[in-house]
PDB file of N, CA and C in Angstrom:
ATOM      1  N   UNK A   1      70.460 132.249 114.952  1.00 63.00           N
ATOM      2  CA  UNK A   1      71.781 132.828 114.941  1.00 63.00           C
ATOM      3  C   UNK A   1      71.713 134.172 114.226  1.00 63.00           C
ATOM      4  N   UNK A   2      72.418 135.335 114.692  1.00 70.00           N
ATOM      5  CA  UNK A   2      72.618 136.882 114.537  1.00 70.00           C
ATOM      6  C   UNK A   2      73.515 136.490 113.248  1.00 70.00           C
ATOM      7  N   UNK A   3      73.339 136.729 112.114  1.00 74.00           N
ATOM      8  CA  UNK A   3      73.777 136.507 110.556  1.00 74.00           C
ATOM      9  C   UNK A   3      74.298 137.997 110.238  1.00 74.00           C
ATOM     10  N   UNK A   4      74.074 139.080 111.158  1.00 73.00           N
ATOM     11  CA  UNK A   4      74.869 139.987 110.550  1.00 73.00           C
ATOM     12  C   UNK A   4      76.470 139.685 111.288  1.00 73.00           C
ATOM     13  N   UNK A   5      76.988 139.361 112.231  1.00 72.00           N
ATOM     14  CA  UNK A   5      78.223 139.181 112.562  1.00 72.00           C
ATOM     15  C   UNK A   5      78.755 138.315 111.324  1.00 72.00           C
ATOM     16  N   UNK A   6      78.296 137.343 111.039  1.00 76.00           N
ATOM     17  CA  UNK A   6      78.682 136.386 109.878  1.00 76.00           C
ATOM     18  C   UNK A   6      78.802 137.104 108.174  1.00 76.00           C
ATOM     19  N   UNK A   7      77.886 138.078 108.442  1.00 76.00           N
ATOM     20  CA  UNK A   7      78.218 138.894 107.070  1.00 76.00           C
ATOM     21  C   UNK A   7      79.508 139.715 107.164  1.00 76.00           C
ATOM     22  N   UNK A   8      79.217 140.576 108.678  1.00 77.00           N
ATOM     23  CA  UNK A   8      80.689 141.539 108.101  1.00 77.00           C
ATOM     24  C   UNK A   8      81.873 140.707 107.985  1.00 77.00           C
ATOM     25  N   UNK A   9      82.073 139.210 108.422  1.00 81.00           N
ATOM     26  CA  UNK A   9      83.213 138.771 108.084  1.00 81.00           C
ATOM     27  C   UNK A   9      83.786 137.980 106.646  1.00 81.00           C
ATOM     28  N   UNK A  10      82.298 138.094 106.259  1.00 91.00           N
ATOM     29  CA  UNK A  10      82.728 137.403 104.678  1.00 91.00           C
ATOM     30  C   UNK A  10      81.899 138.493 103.613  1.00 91.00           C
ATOM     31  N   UNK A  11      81.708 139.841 103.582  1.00 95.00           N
ATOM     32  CA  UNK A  11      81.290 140.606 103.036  1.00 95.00           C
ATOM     33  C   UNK A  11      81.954 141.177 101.763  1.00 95.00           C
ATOM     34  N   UNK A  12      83.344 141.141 102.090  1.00 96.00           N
ATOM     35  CA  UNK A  12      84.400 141.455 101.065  1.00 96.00           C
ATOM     36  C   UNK A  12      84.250 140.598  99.447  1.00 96.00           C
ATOM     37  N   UNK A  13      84.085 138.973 100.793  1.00 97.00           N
ATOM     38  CA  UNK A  13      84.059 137.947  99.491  1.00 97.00           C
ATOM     39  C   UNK A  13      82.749 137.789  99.194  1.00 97.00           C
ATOM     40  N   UNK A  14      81.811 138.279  99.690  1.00 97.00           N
ATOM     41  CA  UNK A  14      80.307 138.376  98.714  1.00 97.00           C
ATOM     42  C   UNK A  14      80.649 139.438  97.655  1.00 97.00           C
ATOM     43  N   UNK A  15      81.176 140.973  97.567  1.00 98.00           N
ATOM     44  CA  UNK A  15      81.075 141.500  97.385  1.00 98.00           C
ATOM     45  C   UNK A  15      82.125 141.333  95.671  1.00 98.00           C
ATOM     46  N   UNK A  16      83.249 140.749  96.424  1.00 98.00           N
ATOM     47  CA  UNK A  16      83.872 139.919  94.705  1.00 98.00           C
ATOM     48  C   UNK A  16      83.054 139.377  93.680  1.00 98.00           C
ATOM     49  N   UNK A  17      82.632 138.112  94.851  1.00 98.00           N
ATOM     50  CA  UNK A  17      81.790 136.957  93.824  1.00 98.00           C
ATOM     51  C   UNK A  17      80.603 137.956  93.210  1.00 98.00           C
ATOM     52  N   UNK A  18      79.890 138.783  93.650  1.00 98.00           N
ATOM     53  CA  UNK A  18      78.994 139.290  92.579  1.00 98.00           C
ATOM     54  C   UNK A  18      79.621 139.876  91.410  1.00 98.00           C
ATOM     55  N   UNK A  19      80.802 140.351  91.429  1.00 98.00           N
ATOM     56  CA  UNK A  19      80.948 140.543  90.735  1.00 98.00           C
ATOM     57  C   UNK A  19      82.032 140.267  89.759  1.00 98.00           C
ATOM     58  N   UNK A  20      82.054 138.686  89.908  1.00 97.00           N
ATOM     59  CA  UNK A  20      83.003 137.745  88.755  1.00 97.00           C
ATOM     60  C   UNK A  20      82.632 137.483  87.297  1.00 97.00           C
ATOM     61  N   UNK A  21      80.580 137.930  87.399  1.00 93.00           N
ATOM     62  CA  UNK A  21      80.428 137.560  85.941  1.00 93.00           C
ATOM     63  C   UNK A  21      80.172 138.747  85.581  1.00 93.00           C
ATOM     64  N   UNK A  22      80.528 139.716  85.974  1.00 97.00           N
ATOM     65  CA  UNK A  22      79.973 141.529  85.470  1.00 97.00           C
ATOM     66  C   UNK A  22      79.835 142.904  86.139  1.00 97.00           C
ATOM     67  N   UNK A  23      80.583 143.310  85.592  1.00 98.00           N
ATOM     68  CA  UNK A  23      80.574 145.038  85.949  1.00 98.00           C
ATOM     69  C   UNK A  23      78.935 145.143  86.962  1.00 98.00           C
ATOM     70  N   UNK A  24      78.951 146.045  87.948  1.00 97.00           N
ATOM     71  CA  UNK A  24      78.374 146.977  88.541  1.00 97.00           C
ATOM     72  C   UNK A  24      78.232 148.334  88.761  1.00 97.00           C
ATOM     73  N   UNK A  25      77.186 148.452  89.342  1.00 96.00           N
ATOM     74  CA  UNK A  25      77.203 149.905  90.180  1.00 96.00           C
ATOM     75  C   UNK A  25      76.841 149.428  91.534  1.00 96.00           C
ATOM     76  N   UNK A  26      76.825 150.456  92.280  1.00 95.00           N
ATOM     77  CA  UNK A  26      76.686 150.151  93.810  1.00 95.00           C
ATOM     78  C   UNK A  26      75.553 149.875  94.459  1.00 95.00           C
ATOM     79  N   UNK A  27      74.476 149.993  93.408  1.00 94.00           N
ATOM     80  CA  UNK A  27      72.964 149.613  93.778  1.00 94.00           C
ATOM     81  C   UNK A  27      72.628 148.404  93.264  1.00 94.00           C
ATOM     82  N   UNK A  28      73.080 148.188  92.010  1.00 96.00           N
ATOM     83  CA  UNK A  28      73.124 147.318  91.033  1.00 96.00           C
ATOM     84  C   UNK A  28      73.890 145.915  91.990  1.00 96.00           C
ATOM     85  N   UNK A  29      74.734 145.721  92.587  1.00 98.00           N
ATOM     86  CA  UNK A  29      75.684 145.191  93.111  1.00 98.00           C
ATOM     87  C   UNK A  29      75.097 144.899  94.874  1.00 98.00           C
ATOM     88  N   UNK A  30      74.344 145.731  95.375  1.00 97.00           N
ATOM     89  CA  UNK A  30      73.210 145.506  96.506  1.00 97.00           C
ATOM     90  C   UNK A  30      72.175 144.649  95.825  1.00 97.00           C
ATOM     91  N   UNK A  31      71.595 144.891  94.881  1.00 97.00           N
ATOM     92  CA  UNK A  31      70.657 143.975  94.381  1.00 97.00           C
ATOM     93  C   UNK A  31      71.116 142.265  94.086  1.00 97.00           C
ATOM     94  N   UNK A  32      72.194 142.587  93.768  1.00 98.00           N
ATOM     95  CA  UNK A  32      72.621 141.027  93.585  1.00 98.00           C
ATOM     96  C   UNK A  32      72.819 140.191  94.887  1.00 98.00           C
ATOM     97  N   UNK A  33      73.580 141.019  95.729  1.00 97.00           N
ATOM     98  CA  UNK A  33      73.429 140.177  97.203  1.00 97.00           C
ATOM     99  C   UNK A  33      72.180 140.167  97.272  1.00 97.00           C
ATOM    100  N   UNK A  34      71.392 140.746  97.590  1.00 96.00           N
ATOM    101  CA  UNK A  34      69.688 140.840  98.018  1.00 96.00           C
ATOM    102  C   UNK A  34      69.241 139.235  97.402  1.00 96.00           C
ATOM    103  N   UNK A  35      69.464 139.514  96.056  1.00 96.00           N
ATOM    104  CA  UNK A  35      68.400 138.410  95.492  1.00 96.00           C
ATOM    105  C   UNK A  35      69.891 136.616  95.731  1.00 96.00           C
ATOM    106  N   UNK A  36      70.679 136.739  95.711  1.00 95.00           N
ATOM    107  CA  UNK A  36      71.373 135.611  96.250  1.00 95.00           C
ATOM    108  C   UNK A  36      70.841 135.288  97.498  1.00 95.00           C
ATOM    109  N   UNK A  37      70.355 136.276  98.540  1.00 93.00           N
ATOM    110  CA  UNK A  37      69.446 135.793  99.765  1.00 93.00           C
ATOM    111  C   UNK A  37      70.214 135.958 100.847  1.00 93.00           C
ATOM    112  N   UNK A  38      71.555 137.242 100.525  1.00 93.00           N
ATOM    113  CA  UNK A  38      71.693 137.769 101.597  1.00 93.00           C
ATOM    114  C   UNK A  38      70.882 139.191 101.653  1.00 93.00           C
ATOM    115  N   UNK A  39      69.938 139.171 102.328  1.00 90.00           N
ATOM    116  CA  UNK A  39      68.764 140.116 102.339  1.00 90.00           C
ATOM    117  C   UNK A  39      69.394 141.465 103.693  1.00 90.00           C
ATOM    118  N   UNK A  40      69.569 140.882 104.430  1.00 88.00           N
ATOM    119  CA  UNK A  40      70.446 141.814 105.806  1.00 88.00           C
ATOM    120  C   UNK A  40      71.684 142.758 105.068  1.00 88.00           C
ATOM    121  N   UNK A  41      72.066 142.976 104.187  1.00 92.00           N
ATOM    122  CA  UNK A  41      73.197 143.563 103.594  1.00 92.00           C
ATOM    123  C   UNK A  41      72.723 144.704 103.661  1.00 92.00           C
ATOM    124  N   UNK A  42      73.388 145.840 104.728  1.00 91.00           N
ATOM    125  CA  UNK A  42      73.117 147.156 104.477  1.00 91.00           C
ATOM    126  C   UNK A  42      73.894 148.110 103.361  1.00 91.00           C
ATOM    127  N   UNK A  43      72.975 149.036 102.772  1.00 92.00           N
ATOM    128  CA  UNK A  43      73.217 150.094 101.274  1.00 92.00           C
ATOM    129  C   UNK A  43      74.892 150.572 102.047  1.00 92.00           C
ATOM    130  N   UNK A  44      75.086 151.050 103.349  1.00 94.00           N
ATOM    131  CA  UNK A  44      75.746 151.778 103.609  1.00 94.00           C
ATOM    132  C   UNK A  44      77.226 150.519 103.623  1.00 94.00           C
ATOM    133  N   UNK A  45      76.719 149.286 104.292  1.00 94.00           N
ATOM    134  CA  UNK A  45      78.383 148.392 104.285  1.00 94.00           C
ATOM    135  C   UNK A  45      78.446 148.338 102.583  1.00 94.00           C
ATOM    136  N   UNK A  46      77.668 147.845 101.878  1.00 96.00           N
ATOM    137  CA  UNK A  46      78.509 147.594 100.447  1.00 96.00           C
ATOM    138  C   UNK A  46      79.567 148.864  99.812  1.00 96.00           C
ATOM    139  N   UNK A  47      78.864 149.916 100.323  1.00 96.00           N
ATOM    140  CA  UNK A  47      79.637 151.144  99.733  1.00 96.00           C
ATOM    141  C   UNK A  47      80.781 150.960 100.237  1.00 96.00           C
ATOM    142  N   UNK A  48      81.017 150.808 101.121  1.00 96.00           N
ATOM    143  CA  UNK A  48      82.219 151.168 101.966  1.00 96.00           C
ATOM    144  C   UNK A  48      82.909 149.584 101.397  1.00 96.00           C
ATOM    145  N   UNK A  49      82.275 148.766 101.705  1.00 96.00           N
ATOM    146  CA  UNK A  49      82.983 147.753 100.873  1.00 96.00           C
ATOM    147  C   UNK A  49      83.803 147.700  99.666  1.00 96.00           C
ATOM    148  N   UNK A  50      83.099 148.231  98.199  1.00 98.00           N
ATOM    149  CA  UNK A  50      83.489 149.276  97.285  1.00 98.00           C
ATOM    150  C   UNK A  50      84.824 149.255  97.611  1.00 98.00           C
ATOM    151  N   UNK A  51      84.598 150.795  98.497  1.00 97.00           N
ATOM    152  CA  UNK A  51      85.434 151.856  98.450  1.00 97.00           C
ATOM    153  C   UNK A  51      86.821 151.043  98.986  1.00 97.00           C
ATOM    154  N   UNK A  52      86.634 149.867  99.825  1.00 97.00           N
ATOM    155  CA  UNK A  52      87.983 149.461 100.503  1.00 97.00           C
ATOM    156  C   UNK A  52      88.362 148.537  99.494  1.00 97.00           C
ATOM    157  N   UNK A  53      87.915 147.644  98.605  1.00 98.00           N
ATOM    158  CA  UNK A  53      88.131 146.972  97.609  1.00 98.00           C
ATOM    159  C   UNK A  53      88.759 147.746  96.737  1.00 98.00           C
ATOM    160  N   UNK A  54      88.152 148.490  96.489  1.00 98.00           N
ATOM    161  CA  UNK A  54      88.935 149.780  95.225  1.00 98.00           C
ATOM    162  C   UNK A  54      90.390 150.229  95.814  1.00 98.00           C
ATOM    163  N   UNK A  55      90.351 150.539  97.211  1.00 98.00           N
ATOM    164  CA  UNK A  55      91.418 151.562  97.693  1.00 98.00           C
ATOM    165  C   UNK A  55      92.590 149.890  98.034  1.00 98.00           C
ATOM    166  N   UNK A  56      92.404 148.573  98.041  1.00 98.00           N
ATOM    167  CA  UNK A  56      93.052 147.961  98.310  1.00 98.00           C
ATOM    168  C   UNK A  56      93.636 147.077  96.901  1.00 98.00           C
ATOM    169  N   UNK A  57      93.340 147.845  95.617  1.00 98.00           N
ATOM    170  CA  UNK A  57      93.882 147.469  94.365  1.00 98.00           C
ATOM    171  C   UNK A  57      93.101 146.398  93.749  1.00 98.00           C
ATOM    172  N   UNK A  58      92.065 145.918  94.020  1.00 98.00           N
ATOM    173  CA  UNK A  58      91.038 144.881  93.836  1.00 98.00           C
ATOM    174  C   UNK A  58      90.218 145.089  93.061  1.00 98.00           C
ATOM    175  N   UNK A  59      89.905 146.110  92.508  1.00 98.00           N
ATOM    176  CA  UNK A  59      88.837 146.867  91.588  1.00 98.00           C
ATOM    177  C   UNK A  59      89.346 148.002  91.222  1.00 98.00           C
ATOM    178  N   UNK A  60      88.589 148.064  89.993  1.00 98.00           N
ATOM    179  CA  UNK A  60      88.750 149.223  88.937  1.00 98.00           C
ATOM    180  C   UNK A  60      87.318 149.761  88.691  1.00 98.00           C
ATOM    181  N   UNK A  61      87.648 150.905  88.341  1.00 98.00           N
ATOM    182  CA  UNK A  61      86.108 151.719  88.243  1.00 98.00           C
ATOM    183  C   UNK A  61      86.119 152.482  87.333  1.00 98.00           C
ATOM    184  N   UNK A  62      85.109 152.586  86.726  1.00 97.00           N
ATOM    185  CA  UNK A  62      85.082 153.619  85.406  1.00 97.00           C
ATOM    186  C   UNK A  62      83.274 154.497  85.293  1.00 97.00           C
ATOM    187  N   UNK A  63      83.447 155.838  85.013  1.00 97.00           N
ATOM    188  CA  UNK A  63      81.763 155.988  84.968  1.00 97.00           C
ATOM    189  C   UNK A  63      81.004 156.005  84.093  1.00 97.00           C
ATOM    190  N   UNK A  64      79.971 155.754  83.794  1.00 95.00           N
ATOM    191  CA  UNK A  64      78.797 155.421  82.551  1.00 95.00           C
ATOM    192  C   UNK A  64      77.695 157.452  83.060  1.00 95.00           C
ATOM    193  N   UNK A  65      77.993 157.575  81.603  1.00 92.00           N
ATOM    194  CA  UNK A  65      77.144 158.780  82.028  1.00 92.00           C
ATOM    195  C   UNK A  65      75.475 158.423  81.814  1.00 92.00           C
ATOM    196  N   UNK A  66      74.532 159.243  82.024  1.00 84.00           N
ATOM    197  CA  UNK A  66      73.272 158.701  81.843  1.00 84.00           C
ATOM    198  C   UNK A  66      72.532 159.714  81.759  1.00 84.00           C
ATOM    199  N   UNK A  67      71.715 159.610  81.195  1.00 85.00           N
ATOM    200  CA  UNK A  67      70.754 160.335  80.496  1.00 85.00           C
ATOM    201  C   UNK A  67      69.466 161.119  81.646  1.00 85.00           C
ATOM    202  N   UNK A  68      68.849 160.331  82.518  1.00 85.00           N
ATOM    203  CA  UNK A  68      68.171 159.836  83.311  1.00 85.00           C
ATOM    204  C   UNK A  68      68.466 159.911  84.872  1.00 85.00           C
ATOM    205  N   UNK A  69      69.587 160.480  85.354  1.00 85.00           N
ATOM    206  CA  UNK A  69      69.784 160.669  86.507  1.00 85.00           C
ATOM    207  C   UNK A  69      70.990 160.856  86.767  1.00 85.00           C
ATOM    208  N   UNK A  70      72.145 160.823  87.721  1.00 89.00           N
ATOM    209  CA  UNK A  70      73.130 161.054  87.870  1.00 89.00           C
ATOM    210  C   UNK A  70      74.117 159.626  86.920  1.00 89.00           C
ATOM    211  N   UNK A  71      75.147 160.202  87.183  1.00 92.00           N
ATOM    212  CA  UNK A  71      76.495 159.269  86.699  1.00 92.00           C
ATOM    213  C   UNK A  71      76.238 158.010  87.576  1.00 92.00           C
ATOM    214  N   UNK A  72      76.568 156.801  86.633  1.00 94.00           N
ATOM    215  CA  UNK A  72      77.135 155.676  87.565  1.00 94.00           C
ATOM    216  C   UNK A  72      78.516 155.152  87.555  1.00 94.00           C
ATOM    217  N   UNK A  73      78.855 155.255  88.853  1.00 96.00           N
ATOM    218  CA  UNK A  73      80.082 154.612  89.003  1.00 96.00           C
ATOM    219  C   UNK A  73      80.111 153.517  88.735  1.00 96.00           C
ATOM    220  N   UNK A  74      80.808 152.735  88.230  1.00 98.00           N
ATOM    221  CA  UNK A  74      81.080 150.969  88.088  1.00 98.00           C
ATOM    222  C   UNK A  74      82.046 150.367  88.491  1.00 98.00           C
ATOM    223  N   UNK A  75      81.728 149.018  88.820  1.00 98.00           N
ATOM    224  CA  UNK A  75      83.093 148.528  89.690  1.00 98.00           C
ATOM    225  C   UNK A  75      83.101 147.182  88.815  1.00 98.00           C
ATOM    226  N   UNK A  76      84.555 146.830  88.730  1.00 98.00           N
ATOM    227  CA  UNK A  76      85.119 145.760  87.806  1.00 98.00           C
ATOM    228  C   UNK A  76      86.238 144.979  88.657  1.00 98.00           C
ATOM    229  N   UNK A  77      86.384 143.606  88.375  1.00 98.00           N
ATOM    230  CA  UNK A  77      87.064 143.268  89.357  1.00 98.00           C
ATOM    231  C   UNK A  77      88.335 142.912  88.000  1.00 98.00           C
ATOM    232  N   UNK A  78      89.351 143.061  88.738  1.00 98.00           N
ATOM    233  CA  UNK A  78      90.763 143.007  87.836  1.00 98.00           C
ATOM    234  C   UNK A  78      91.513 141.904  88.179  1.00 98.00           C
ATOM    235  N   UNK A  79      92.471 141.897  87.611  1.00 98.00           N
ATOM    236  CA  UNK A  79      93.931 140.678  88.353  1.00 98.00           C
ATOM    237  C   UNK A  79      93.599 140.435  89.605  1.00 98.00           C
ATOM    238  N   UNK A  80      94.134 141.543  90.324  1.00 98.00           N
ATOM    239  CA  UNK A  80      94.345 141.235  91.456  1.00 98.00           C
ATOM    240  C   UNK A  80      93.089 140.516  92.555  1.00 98.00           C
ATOM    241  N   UNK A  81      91.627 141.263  91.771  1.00 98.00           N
ATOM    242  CA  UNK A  81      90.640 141.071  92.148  1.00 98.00           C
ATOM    243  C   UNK A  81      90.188 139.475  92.525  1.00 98.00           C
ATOM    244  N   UNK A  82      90.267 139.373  91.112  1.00 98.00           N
ATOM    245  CA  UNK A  82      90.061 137.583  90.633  1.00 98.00           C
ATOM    246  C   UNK A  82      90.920 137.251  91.604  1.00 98.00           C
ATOM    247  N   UNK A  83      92.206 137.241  91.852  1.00 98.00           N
ATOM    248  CA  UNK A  83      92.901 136.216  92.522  1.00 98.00           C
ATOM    249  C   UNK A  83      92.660 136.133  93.892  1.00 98.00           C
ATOM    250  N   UNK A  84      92.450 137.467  94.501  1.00 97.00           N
ATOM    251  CA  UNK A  84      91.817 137.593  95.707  1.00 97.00           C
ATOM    252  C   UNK A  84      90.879 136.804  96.437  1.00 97.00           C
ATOM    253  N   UNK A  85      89.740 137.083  95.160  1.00 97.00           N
ATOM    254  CA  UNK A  85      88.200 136.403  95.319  1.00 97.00           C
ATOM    255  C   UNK A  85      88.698 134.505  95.035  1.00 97.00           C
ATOM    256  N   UNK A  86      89.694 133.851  94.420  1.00 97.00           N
ATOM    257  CA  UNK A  86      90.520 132.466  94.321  1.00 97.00           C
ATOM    258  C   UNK A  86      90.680 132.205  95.841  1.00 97.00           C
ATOM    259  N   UNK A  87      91.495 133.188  96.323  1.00 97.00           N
ATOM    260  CA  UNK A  87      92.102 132.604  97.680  1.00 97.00           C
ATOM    261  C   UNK A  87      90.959 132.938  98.665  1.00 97.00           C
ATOM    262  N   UNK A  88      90.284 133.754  98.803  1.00 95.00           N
ATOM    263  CA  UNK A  88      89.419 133.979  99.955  1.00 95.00           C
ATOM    264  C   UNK A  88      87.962 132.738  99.720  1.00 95.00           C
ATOM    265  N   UNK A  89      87.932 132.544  98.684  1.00 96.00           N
ATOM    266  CA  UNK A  89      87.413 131.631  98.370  1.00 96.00           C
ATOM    267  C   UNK A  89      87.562 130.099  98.780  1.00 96.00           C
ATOM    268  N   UNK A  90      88.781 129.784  98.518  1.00 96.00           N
ATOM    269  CA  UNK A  90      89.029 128.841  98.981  1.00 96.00           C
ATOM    270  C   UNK A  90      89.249 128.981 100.551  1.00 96.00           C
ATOM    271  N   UNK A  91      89.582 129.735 100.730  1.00 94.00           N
ATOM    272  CA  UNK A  91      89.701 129.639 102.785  1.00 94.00           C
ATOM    273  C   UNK A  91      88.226 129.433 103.262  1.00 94.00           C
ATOM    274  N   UNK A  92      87.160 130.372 102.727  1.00 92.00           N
ATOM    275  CA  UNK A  92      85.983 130.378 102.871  1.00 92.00           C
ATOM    276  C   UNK A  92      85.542 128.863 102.922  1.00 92.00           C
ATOM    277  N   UNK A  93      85.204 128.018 101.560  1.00 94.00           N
ATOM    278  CA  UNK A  93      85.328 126.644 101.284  1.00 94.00           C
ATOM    279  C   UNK A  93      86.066 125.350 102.291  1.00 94.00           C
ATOM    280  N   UNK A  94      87.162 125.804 102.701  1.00 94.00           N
ATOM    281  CA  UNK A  94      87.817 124.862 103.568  1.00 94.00           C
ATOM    282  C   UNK A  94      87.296 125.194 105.140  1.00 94.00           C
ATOM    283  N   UNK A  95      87.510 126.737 105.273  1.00 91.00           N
ATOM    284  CA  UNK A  95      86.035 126.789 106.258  1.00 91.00           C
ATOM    285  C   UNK A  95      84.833 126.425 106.976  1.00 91.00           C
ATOM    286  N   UNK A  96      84.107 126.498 105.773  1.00 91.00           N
ATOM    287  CA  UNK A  96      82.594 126.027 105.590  1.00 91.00           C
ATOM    288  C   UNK A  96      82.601 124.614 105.624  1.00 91.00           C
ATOM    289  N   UNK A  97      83.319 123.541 105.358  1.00 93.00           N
ATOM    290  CA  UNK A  97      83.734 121.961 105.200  1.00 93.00           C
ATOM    291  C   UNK A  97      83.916 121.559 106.934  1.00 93.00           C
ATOM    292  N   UNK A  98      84.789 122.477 107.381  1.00 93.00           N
ATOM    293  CA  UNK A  98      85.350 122.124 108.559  1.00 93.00           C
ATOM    294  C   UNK A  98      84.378 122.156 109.548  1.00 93.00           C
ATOM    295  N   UNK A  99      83.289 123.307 109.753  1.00 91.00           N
ATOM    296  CA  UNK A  99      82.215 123.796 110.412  1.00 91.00           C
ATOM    297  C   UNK A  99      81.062 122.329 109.759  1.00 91.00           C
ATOM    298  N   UNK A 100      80.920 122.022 108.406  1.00 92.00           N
ATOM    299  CA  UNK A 100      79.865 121.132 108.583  1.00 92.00           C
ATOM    300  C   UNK A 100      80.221 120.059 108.836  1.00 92.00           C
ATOM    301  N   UNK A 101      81.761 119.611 109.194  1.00 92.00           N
ATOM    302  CA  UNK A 101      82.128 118.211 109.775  1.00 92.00           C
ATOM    303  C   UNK A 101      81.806 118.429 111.399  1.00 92.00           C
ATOM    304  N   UNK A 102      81.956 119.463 111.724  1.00 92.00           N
ATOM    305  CA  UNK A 102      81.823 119.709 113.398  1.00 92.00           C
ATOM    306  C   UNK A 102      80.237 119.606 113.645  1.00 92.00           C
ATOM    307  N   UNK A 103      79.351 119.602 112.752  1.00 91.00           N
ATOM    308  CA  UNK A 103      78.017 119.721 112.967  1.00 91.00           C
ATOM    309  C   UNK A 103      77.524 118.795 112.679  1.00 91.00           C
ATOM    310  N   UNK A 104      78.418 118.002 111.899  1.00 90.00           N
ATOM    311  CA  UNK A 104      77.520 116.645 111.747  1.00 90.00           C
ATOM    312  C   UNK A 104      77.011 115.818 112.970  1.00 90.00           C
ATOM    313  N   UNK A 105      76.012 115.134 112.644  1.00 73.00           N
ATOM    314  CA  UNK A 105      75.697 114.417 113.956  1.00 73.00           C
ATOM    315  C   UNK A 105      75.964 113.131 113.669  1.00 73.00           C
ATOM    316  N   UNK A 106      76.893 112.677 114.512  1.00 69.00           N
ATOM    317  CA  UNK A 106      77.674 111.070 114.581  1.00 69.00           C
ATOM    318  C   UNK A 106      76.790 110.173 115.390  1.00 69.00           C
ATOM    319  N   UNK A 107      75.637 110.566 115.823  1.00 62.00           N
ATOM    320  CA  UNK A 107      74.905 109.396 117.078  1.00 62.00           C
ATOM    321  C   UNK A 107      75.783 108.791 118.169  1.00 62.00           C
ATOM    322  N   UNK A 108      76.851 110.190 118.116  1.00 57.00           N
ATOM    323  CA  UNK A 108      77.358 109.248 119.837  1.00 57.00           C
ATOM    324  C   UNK A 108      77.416 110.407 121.020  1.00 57.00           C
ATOM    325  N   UNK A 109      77.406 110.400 122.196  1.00 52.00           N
ATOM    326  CA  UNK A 109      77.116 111.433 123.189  1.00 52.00           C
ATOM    327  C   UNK A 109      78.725 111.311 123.677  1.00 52.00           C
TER     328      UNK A 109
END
């Protein structure tokens, strides 16, 4: 099965859950999907992910200056964020339940 159709539709809510236990940056925040073992996550959807999370009141951002290379932007998830990542969560969950009752195999034809 083609797993990128399945990402862009729950990408938003990967893109929360990384970041429920801690601030990011946008590379920083690719790495975490990566190593959770969504490996197919392109540099270019998370940004834009970001950017629509941010522009849809879901995140807050602040920049860390650095010594060592350019500024990093950071992304923080807020009120609205958390509650977001609650409900999409749970749809996700009731989802995912419903799909592995349809897949179960009952031994009858």
């Amino acid at each position: 099965m083609d797993t990128t159709q399945l990402l862009k539709g729950v990408l938003d809510l990967a893109v929360l859950a990384a970041l429920r236990d801690g601030d990011g940056y946008g590379y920083d925040i690719l790495r975490r999907l990566r190593a959770a073992g969504l490996q197919d996550v392109g540099d270019a959807s998370v940004y834009g992910t970001l950017r629509r999370l941010f522009a849809n009141g879901f995140l807050n951002t602040y920049v860390v200056p650095s010594d060592e290379g350019p500024h990093r932007k950071y992304y923080a998830l807020n009120a609205a964020g958390r509650a977001e990542l609650d409900r999409t969560g749970k749809t996700w969950r009731d989802f995912a339940s419903t799909m592995d009752d349809l897949l179960q195999d009952r031994g009858t034809v």
